[in-house]
Short mmCIF file of C-alpha atoms in Angstrom, two decimals:
data_model
loop_
_atom_site.label_atom_id
_atom_site.label_comp_id
_atom_site.label_asym_id
_atom_site.label_seq_id
_atom_site.Cartn_x
_atom_site.Cartn_y
_atom_site.Cartn_z
CA MET A 1 3.96 -6.90 -9.08
CA ARG A 2 6.77 -9.09 -7.84
CA PHE A 3 4.78 -9.93 -4.70
CA ARG A 4 1.78 -11.21 -6.67
CA SER A 5 3.15 -14.75 -6.77
CA ASP A 6 3.85 -14.70 -3.02
CA PRO A 7 0.96 -12.96 -1.25
CA GLN A 8 2.27 -14.18 2.12
CA ALA A 9 4.91 -11.48 1.71
CA ILE A 10 2.24 -8.77 1.97
CA ARG A 11 2.75 -8.26 5.68
CA GLY A 12 3.43 -5.56 8.21
CA SER A 13 2.15 -1.99 8.17
CA ILE A 14 0.27 -1.37 4.94
CA ALA A 15 -0.66 2.30 4.59
CA PRO A 16 -4.20 2.94 3.23
CA LEU A 17 -3.50 6.21 1.44
CA MET A 18 -5.81 9.17 1.56
CA THR A 19 -6.57 10.45 -1.93
CA PRO A 20 -5.46 14.09 -2.14
CA PHE A 21 -7.64 16.47 -4.10
CA THR A 22 -6.82 19.94 -5.36
CA ALA A 23 -8.64 22.86 -3.78
CA ASP A 24 -11.21 22.69 -6.58
CA GLY A 25 -11.81 18.97 -6.06
CA ALA A 26 -9.79 17.21 -8.78
CA VAL A 27 -7.65 14.19 -7.92
CA ASP A 28 -4.15 15.47 -7.19
CA HIS A 29 -1.85 12.88 -8.79
CA ASP A 30 1.30 14.83 -7.96
CA GLY A 31 0.20 14.94 -4.34
CA LEU A 32 -0.52 11.22 -4.42
CA THR A 33 2.95 10.50 -5.77
CA ASN A 34 4.44 12.69 -3.04
CA LEU A 35 2.58 10.73 -0.36
CA VAL A 36 3.91 7.46 -1.78
CA ARG A 37 7.48 8.81 -1.70
CA TRP A 38 7.04 9.91 1.91
CA GLN A 39 5.54 6.57 2.93
CA LEU A 40 8.40 4.61 1.38
CA ALA A 41 11.00 6.86 2.98
CA SER A 42 9.27 6.33 6.33
CA GLY A 43 9.61 2.56 6.13
CA THR A 44 6.05 1.52 5.33
CA HIS A 45 5.87 -2.17 4.44
CA GLY A 46 3.11 -1.89 1.84
CA ILE A 47 0.78 0.57 0.14
CA SER A 48 -2.98 0.40 -0.31
CA ILE A 49 -5.10 2.78 -2.38
CA GLY A 50 -8.85 2.89 -2.85
CA GLY A 51 -10.00 1.78 0.60
CA SER A 52 -12.49 3.71 2.75
CA THR A 53 -9.83 6.23 3.82
CA GLY A 54 -9.28 7.07 0.14
CA GLU A 55 -12.88 8.25 -0.44
CA PRO A 56 -13.61 5.78 -3.26
CA GLY A 57 -17.36 6.32 -3.06
CA SER A 58 -16.94 9.93 -4.20
CA GLN A 59 -14.85 9.01 -7.26
CA THR A 60 -15.69 7.66 -10.69
CA VAL A 61 -14.36 4.29 -11.82
CA ALA A 62 -12.00 6.12 -14.18
CA GLU A 63 -10.65 8.29 -11.34
CA ARG A 64 -10.10 5.27 -9.11
CA ALA A 65 -8.31 3.38 -11.89
CA ALA A 66 -6.09 6.38 -12.62
CA ALA A 67 -5.18 6.69 -8.94
CA ILE A 68 -4.21 3.00 -8.86
CA ARG A 69 -1.96 3.51 -11.89
CA THR A 70 -0.32 6.55 -10.26
CA VAL A 71 0.40 4.64 -7.06
CA ALA A 72 1.68 1.57 -8.91
CA ALA A 73 4.05 3.71 -10.97
CA ALA A 74 5.33 5.52 -7.88
CA VAL A 75 5.85 2.33 -5.85
CA GLY A 76 7.30 0.13 -8.56
CA ASP A 77 8.32 -3.18 -7.02
CA ARG A 78 9.71 -1.77 -3.79
CA VAL A 79 6.82 -2.83 -1.53
CA PRO A 80 3.56 -4.70 -2.12
CA ILE A 81 0.50 -2.85 -3.41
CA ALA A 82 -2.99 -3.90 -2.32
CA ALA A 83 -5.53 -1.81 -4.21
CA GLY A 84 -9.16 -1.42 -3.28
CA THR A 85 -11.07 -2.48 -6.38
CA GLY A 86 -14.50 -3.25 -4.96
CA SER A 87 -17.80 -1.53 -5.58
CA ALA A 88 -21.49 -2.11 -4.91
CA LYS A 89 -21.75 -3.19 -8.55
CA LEU A 90 -20.16 -6.31 -9.97
CA ASP A 91 -19.32 -4.80 -13.36
CA GLU A 92 -17.48 -1.91 -11.71
CA THR A 93 -15.65 -4.31 -9.40
CA LEU A 94 -14.48 -6.39 -12.34
CA GLU A 95 -13.47 -3.30 -14.32
CA LEU A 96 -11.45 -1.85 -11.45
CA THR A 97 -9.85 -5.19 -10.62
CA ALA A 98 -8.79 -5.57 -14.25
CA ALA A 99 -7.33 -2.06 -14.18
CA GLY A 100 -5.41 -2.91 -11.03
CA ARG A 101 -4.12 -6.15 -12.48
CA ASP A 102 -2.92 -4.38 -15.59
CA ALA A 103 -1.28 -1.63 -13.50
CA GLY A 104 0.75 -4.23 -11.62
CA ILE A 105 -0.88 -4.44 -8.19
CA ASP A 106 0.01 -7.42 -6.01
CA ALA A 107 -3.46 -8.05 -4.56
CA ALA A 108 -7.00 -6.79 -5.04
CA LEU A 109 -8.77 -5.65 -1.88
CA VAL A 110 -12.48 -6.21 -2.57
CA ILE A 111 -15.04 -4.70 -0.23
CA THR A 112 -18.27 -6.54 0.50
CA PRO A 113 -21.00 -5.09 -1.75
CA TYR A 114 -22.63 -2.36 0.28
CA TYR A 115 -26.26 -1.24 0.65
CA ALA A 116 -27.80 -4.41 -0.85
CA ARG A 117 -27.20 -6.51 2.31
CA PRO A 118 -26.60 -9.83 0.47
CA THR A 119 -26.85 -13.22 2.16
CA GLN A 120 -23.77 -15.27 2.99
CA ASP A 121 -24.44 -17.48 -0.06
CA ALA A 122 -24.64 -14.35 -2.21
CA LEU A 123 -21.35 -13.09 -0.78
CA PHE A 124 -19.73 -16.43 -1.54
CA VAL A 125 -20.89 -16.25 -5.16
CA TRP A 126 -19.74 -12.61 -5.40
CA TYR A 127 -16.18 -13.33 -4.27
CA ARG A 128 -15.94 -16.58 -6.19
CA THR A 129 -16.96 -14.71 -9.35
CA VAL A 130 -14.19 -12.14 -8.83
CA ALA A 131 -11.64 -14.82 -7.99
CA ASP A 132 -12.56 -16.91 -11.04
CA GLU A 133 -12.31 -13.87 -13.33
CA PHE A 134 -8.74 -13.15 -12.16
CA PRO A 135 -7.16 -16.53 -11.34
CA ASP A 136 -3.61 -15.16 -11.27
CA LEU A 137 -4.37 -12.23 -8.96
CA PRO A 138 -4.56 -12.66 -5.16
CA ILE A 139 -7.98 -11.61 -3.85
CA VAL A 140 -8.39 -10.22 -0.33
CA ALA A 141 -11.86 -9.56 1.09
CA TYR A 142 -12.49 -6.27 2.85
CA ASN A 143 -14.99 -6.74 5.65
CA VAL A 144 -16.19 -3.44 7.10
CA PRO A 145 -19.75 -3.90 8.41
CA SER A 146 -19.97 -0.38 9.87
CA ARG A 147 -19.88 1.02 6.33
CA THR A 148 -21.55 -1.74 4.30
CA ALA A 149 -24.33 -3.08 6.58
CA VAL A 150 -23.21 -6.65 5.87
CA ASP A 151 -20.77 -8.88 7.75
CA LEU A 152 -18.71 -11.55 5.97
CA ALA A 153 -19.09 -14.47 8.36
CA PRO A 154 -16.02 -16.52 9.39
CA GLU A 155 -17.65 -19.62 7.91
CA THR A 156 -18.03 -17.87 4.55
CA VAL A 157 -14.40 -16.77 4.64
CA ALA A 158 -13.37 -20.39 5.27
CA ARG A 159 -15.61 -21.60 2.45
CA LEU A 160 -14.00 -19.14 0.04
CA PHE A 161 -10.50 -20.02 1.24
CA ARG A 162 -11.14 -23.70 0.58
CA SER A 163 -12.85 -23.14 -2.76
CA CYS A 164 -10.73 -20.49 -4.49
CA ASP A 165 -6.97 -20.92 -4.86
CA ASN A 166 -6.43 -17.17 -5.21
CA PHE A 167 -8.67 -16.10 -2.33
CA VAL A 168 -5.82 -15.47 0.08
CA GLY A 169 -6.92 -13.15 2.85
CA ILE A 170 -9.21 -10.70 4.54
CA LYS A 171 -8.97 -7.20 5.96
CA GLU A 172 -11.13 -7.28 9.07
CA THR A 173 -12.48 -3.87 10.03
CA THR A 174 -14.68 -4.92 12.90
CA LYS A 175 -14.34 -4.26 16.61
CA ASP A 176 -15.60 -7.78 17.31
CA PHE A 177 -12.23 -9.28 18.18
CA GLU A 178 -13.82 -12.71 18.48
CA HIS A 179 -14.48 -12.48 14.73
CA PHE A 180 -10.73 -12.29 14.03
CA SER A 181 -10.11 -15.36 16.16
CA ARG A 182 -12.83 -17.43 14.55
CA VAL A 183 -11.60 -16.59 11.05
CA LEU A 184 -8.05 -17.70 11.91
CA HIS A 185 -9.32 -20.77 13.77
CA LEU A 186 -11.34 -21.93 10.75
CA CYS A 187 -8.76 -21.08 8.09
CA GLY A 188 -5.39 -21.40 9.80
CA ARG A 189 -2.52 -18.96 9.55
CA GLU A 190 -2.16 -19.63 5.82
CA LEU A 191 -4.95 -17.09 5.44
CA ILE A 192 -3.63 -13.52 5.45
CA VAL A 193 -5.57 -11.52 8.04
CA TRP A 194 -5.05 -7.77 8.38
CA SER A 195 -6.63 -5.52 10.97
CA GLY A 196 -8.38 -2.40 9.75
CA ILE A 197 -9.18 -1.26 13.29
CA GLU A 198 -6.39 0.94 14.59
CA LEU A 199 -6.38 -0.17 18.22
CA LEU A 200 -6.57 -3.85 17.27
CA CYS A 201 -3.51 -3.79 15.01
CA LEU A 202 -1.08 -4.96 17.69
CA PRO A 203 -3.47 -7.42 19.41
CA LEU A 204 -4.18 -9.18 16.11
CA LEU A 205 -0.51 -10.08 15.74
CA ALA A 206 -0.81 -12.21 18.88
CA LEU A 207 -3.51 -14.29 17.17
CA GLY A 208 -1.41 -14.85 14.07
CA GLY A 209 -2.42 -11.87 11.95
CA ALA A 210 -0.15 -10.84 9.07
CA GLY A 211 -0.23 -7.13 9.75
CA PHE A 212 -2.59 -4.20 9.49
CA VAL A 213 -4.04 -1.59 7.17
CA SER A 214 -4.32 1.31 9.58
CA ALA A 215 -5.35 4.88 8.76
CA THR A 216 -2.84 5.99 11.40
CA ALA A 217 -0.08 5.19 8.93
CA ASN A 218 -1.19 8.22 6.92
CA ILE A 219 0.28 10.54 9.55
CA ALA A 220 2.64 8.28 11.52
CA PRO A 221 3.98 5.72 9.01
CA ALA A 222 7.36 5.20 10.69
CA ALA A 223 5.82 4.50 14.10
CA CYS A 224 3.29 2.05 12.63
CA ALA A 225 6.05 0.21 10.80
CA GLU A 226 8.25 0.15 13.89
CA MET A 227 5.44 -1.28 16.01
CA TYR A 228 5.18 -4.27 13.66
CA GLU A 229 8.95 -4.68 13.48
CA ALA A 230 9.28 -4.55 17.26
CA TRP A 231 6.67 -7.28 17.59
CA GLN A 232 8.43 -9.42 15.02
CA ALA A 233 11.75 -8.93 16.81
CA GLY A 234 10.23 -10.00 20.12
CA ASP A 235 10.52 -6.53 21.66
CA LEU A 236 7.01 -6.60 23.07
CA GLU A 237 7.59 -3.72 25.45
CA ARG A 238 8.55 -1.38 22.59
CA ALA A 239 5.60 -2.59 20.50
CA ARG A 240 3.22 -1.86 23.37
CA GLU A 241 4.85 1.51 24.00
CA ILE A 242 4.17 2.55 20.40
CA HIS A 243 0.64 1.10 20.48
CA TYR A 244 -0.30 3.27 23.46
CA GLY A 245 1.70 6.22 22.19
CA LEU A 246 -0.37 6.24 19.00
CA HIS A 247 -3.69 6.51 20.87
CA PRO A 248 -3.93 10.32 20.55
CA LEU A 249 -3.28 10.15 16.80
CA VAL A 250 -5.91 7.45 16.40
CA ASP A 251 -8.39 9.63 18.27
CA LEU A 252 -7.38 12.58 16.08
CA LEU A 253 -8.26 10.71 12.90
CA PHE A 254 -11.82 10.13 14.08
CA VAL A 255 -12.61 13.51 15.67
CA GLU A 256 -14.91 13.83 12.67
CA THR A 257 -15.45 11.49 9.76
CA ASN A 258 -12.23 9.94 8.43
CA PRO A 259 -10.34 11.10 6.36
CA ALA A 260 -11.14 14.79 6.90
CA PRO A 261 -9.08 15.20 10.11
CA GLY A 262 -6.09 13.34 8.68
CA LYS A 263 -6.18 15.41 5.51
CA TRP A 264 -6.17 18.55 7.64
CA VAL A 265 -2.97 17.30 9.28
CA LEU A 266 -1.32 16.38 5.97
CA GLU A 267 -2.12 19.80 4.50
CA HIS A 268 -0.85 21.69 7.53
CA ARG A 269 2.34 19.63 7.55
CA GLY A 270 2.89 20.51 3.89
CA LEU A 271 2.55 16.96 2.56
CA ILE A 272 -0.45 17.72 0.35
CA GLY A 273 -1.53 20.97 -1.21
CA SER A 274 -5.12 20.86 -0.01
CA GLY A 275 -7.11 19.04 2.65
CA HIS A 276 -10.18 19.04 0.41
CA VAL A 277 -12.70 16.25 0.95
CA ARG A 278 -15.47 15.55 -1.50
CA PRO A 279 -19.18 15.61 -0.64
CA PRO A 280 -20.87 14.32 1.37
CA LEU A 281 -17.90 14.93 3.68
CA LEU A 282 -16.88 18.34 4.99
CA PRO A 283 -13.58 19.73 6.27
CA PRO A 284 -13.23 19.64 10.06
CA SER A 285 -15.35 22.15 11.94
CA GLU A 286 -13.81 24.87 14.11
CA ALA A 287 -14.45 22.75 17.21
CA GLY A 288 -13.02 19.72 15.42
CA VAL A 289 -9.84 21.58 14.50
CA ALA A 290 -9.33 22.56 18.13
CA ARG A 291 -9.55 18.91 19.18
CA ILE A 292 -7.26 17.86 16.32
CA LYS A 293 -4.63 20.31 17.52
CA ASP A 294 -4.86 18.98 21.08
CA PHE A 295 -4.43 15.37 19.94
CA LEU A 296 -1.66 16.41 17.56
CA ALA A 297 0.31 17.99 20.40
CA GLU A 298 -0.21 14.92 22.58
CA GLY A 299 0.94 12.49 19.90
CA ALA A 300 3.61 14.67 18.26
CA LYS A 301 6.40 12.31 19.31
CA TYR A 302 5.09 9.66 16.93
CA LEU A 303 4.54 11.81 13.84
CA SER A 304 6.88 10.98 10.98
CA PRO A 305 9.17 13.81 9.80
CA ALA A 306 7.87 15.62 6.73
CA GLU A 307 11.04 17.52 5.83
CA GLY A 308 12.06 17.02 2.24
CA PHE A 309 8.56 16.03 1.13
CA THR A 310 6.65 19.30 1.35
CA VAL A 311 4.80 20.31 -1.78
CA GLU A 312 5.20 23.62 -3.58
CA GLY A 313 3.72 26.48 -1.65
CA LYS A 314 3.73 24.59 1.65
CA SER A 315 6.20 24.63 4.50
#
């Protein structure tokens, strides 16, 4: 948790890990540890667990807390950890955030409460309550209206940023690029803004974003990290080359509902023992697998090597 006191250091390509399950549906902690090892070896700048790509809605609070502890132990203090600790219920959000704090995470990534469709005033009170409960833990909002049916308005983000010392950032998972700009305009670059939309990761950096939490990093962590590093080094041509080169892998991930296609890739590359997804998701269909294979061949150049990280029984 050495980055907790300096949340501005939580930058670059932050991989939102998929949660591996065994073939019978249990959380695979050995597989999760293996994915962390592979991510770190591939140069990922930070690790996230418990976001949408990790299937948190299909897990109990105890399972989510245990996964956070596994990731924190595997990462140590090598890179920042931003754990998804939000829920539709406040008590669960507080319980998970406390578990993350105690495990040593560097920031809590708190999704807007889904299904209830709260007002902007209600969202302000929600985040202020979480921030007040954990004054020494950086709080980052997770705005993903396509999954929650509520949008955290730029004005509400600015209100929180001014009101709560430990409200430090937002992960914006919206295709409304104007939204990114308005958030940064109202708050300034002191607010950490991450993109959660794969094809907006590079464009956000031009506006002053701090990095991105892209599902693509689950299968191409080295390329995602290099894209950020190239941008930072001023090598815009290389950054753009990687951005466009990753298009097929981005399309692969969303052939069917994320994370099922990505888990199929991880299993077939030997990085996890099973591509199992929990209900209500299903493994990719036969037609989906055919499209995954096509995209995989097209984007193969940008896949990170898996040698040395295959799990038992996989090659």
